[in-house]
mmCIF file of C-alpha atoms in Angstrom:
data_model
loop_
_atom_site.group_PDB
_atom_site.id
_atom_site.type_symbol
_atom_site.label_atom_id
_atom_site.label_comp_id
_atom_site.label_asym_id
_atom_site.label_seq_id
_atom_site.Cartn_x
_atom_site.Cartn_y
_atom_site.Cartn_z
ATOM 1 C CA MET G 1 -26.134 0.675 -17.499
ATOM 2 C CA LYS G 2 -27.283 -2.885 -16.942
ATOM 3 C CA GLN G 3 -26.170 -4.509 -13.704
ATOM 4 C CA PRO G 4 -24.175 -7.718 -14.124
ATOM 5 C CA LYS G 5 -25.833 -11.053 -13.537
ATOM 6 C CA ILE G 6 -24.336 -12.969 -10.625
ATOM 7 C CA THR G 7 -24.422 -16.754 -10.392
ATOM 8 C CA VAL G 8 -24.131 -18.276 -6.937
ATOM 9 C CA ILE G 9 -23.146 -21.955 -6.811
ATOM 10 C CA THR G 10 -23.576 -24.292 -3.853
ATOM 11 C CA ALA G 11 -22.228 -27.840 -3.847
ATOM 12 C CA SER G 12 -23.881 -30.136 -1.329
ATOM 13 C CA TYR G 13 -23.956 -33.714 -0.155
ATOM 14 C CA ASN G 14 -26.040 -34.929 2.779
ATOM 15 C CA ALA G 15 -26.348 -31.351 4.046
ATOM 16 C CA LYS G 16 -29.872 -31.375 5.480
ATOM 17 C CA ASN G 17 -28.672 -29.628 8.655
ATOM 18 C CA THR G 18 -27.223 -26.634 6.784
ATOM 19 C CA ILE G 19 -28.725 -26.425 3.279
ATOM 20 C CA GLU G 20 -31.834 -24.486 4.282
ATOM 21 C CA GLN G 21 -29.810 -21.729 5.942
ATOM 22 C CA THR G 22 -27.518 -21.587 2.906
ATOM 23 C CA ILE G 23 -30.407 -21.349 0.451
ATOM 24 C CA SER G 24 -32.156 -18.723 2.570
ATOM 25 C CA SER G 25 -29.036 -16.581 2.648
ATOM 26 C CA VAL G 26 -29.019 -16.481 -1.159
ATOM 27 C CA VAL G 27 -32.723 -16.080 -1.914
ATOM 28 C CA ASP G 28 -33.063 -13.308 0.696
ATOM 29 C CA GLN G 29 -30.598 -11.063 -1.143
ATOM 30 C CA ASP G 30 -32.042 -7.926 -2.721
ATOM 31 C CA TYR G 31 -29.685 -7.789 -5.696
ATOM 32 C CA PRO G 32 -31.949 -7.848 -8.778
ATOM 33 C CA ASP G 33 -30.201 -10.416 -10.983
ATOM 34 C CA ILE G 34 -29.004 -13.463 -9.079
ATOM 35 C CA GLU G 35 -29.003 -16.931 -10.571
ATOM 36 C CA TYR G 36 -28.741 -19.724 -7.997
ATOM 37 C CA VAL G 37 -27.300 -23.136 -8.912
ATOM 38 C CA ILE G 38 -27.181 -26.053 -6.480
ATOM 39 C CA VAL G 39 -25.201 -29.171 -7.389
ATOM 40 C CA ASP G 40 -25.905 -32.068 -5.062
ATOM 41 C CA GLY G 41 -23.851 -35.245 -5.041
ATOM 42 C CA GLY G 42 -26.799 -37.620 -4.591
ATOM 43 C CA SER G 43 -27.792 -36.928 -0.986
ATOM 44 C CA THR G 44 -29.776 -39.533 0.932
ATOM 45 C CA ASP G 45 -30.513 -37.630 4.156
ATOM 46 C CA GLY G 46 -33.412 -35.337 3.213
ATOM 47 C CA THR G 47 -31.342 -32.605 1.586
ATOM 48 C CA LEU G 48 -33.135 -33.086 -1.745
ATOM 49 C CA SER G 49 -36.604 -32.458 -0.308
ATOM 50 C CA ILE G 50 -35.396 -29.141 1.140
ATOM 51 C CA ILE G 51 -33.832 -28.133 -2.181
ATOM 52 C CA ALA G 52 -36.966 -29.151 -4.099
ATOM 53 C CA GLU G 53 -39.188 -27.164 -1.732
ATOM 54 C CA TYR G 54 -37.199 -23.973 -2.286
ATOM 55 C CA ALA G 55 -36.790 -24.609 -6.013
ATOM 56 C CA SER G 56 -40.575 -24.713 -6.401
ATOM 57 C CA SER G 57 -40.851 -21.198 -4.941
ATOM 58 C CA TYR G 58 -37.654 -19.570 -6.223
ATOM 59 C CA ASN G 59 -35.752 -19.648 -9.483
ATOM 60 C CA ILE G 60 -33.150 -22.240 -8.489
ATOM 61 C CA LYS G 61 -31.381 -24.485 -10.994
ATOM 62 C CA TRP G 62 -30.344 -27.740 -9.388
ATOM 63 C CA VAL G 63 -29.151 -31.223 -10.116
ATOM 64 C CA SER G 64 -28.525 -34.235 -7.923
ATOM 65 C CA GLU G 65 -26.243 -36.963 -9.212
ATOM 66 C CA PRO G 66 -23.079 -38.736 -8.119
ATOM 67 C CA ASP G 67 -19.900 -36.777 -8.694
ATOM 68 C CA GLN G 68 -16.169 -37.127 -8.157
ATOM 69 C CA GLY G 69 -16.077 -34.761 -5.192
ATOM 70 C CA LEU G 70 -16.321 -31.070 -4.419
ATOM 71 C CA TYR G 71 -14.374 -29.742 -7.394
ATOM 72 C CA ASP G 72 -16.267 -31.926 -9.854
ATOM 73 C CA ALA G 73 -19.537 -30.609 -8.393
ATOM 74 C CA LEU G 74 -18.370 -27.004 -8.615
ATOM 75 C CA ASN G 75 -17.273 -27.522 -12.222
ATOM 76 C CA LYS G 76 -20.767 -28.838 -13.020
ATOM 77 C CA GLY G 77 -22.180 -25.696 -11.449
ATOM 78 C CA VAL G 78 -19.909 -23.476 -13.523
ATOM 79 C CA GLN G 79 -21.098 -25.274 -16.664
ATOM 80 C CA MET G 80 -24.716 -24.563 -15.676
ATOM 81 C CA ALA G 81 -24.002 -20.897 -14.870
ATOM 82 C CA THR G 82 -25.031 -18.060 -17.148
ATOM 83 C CA GLY G 83 -23.950 -15.127 -14.957
ATOM 84 C CA ASP G 84 -21.334 -12.511 -15.643
ATOM 85 C CA TYR G 85 -19.733 -13.307 -12.277
ATOM 86 C CA ILE G 86 -19.656 -16.571 -10.328
ATOM 87 C CA GLU G 87 -19.630 -16.817 -6.557
ATOM 88 C CA ILE G 88 -19.376 -20.019 -4.525
ATOM 89 C CA ILE G 89 -21.067 -20.719 -1.201
#
C-alpha cells in the first residue's frame, strides 16, 4: 500500500530569525513523501535568501509576493499543494 503524500505549508514574513529552524525541522523528517511549500509575504529582512538557499538543496516549492495576511498566504499554499494531507507550520 502506497503511503500518503503529506504537504507541509509555512507562511512567513520577515522571519529571518526563525525560518531556518522551521525549514530544518521539515527537511530533516524521514517520512518518504513530504512536499514542502513556503509562502512568503514579500520579506525584506533576509528571509528570502535563507529560503532560496534551502530550496536549491531540497525540493521546496516557494513563492514570495504581497498577500492579504496569514490566511491569504495559507490559502495560496493550499492551492500549491498536491499532497493527500496538508499540515501547517
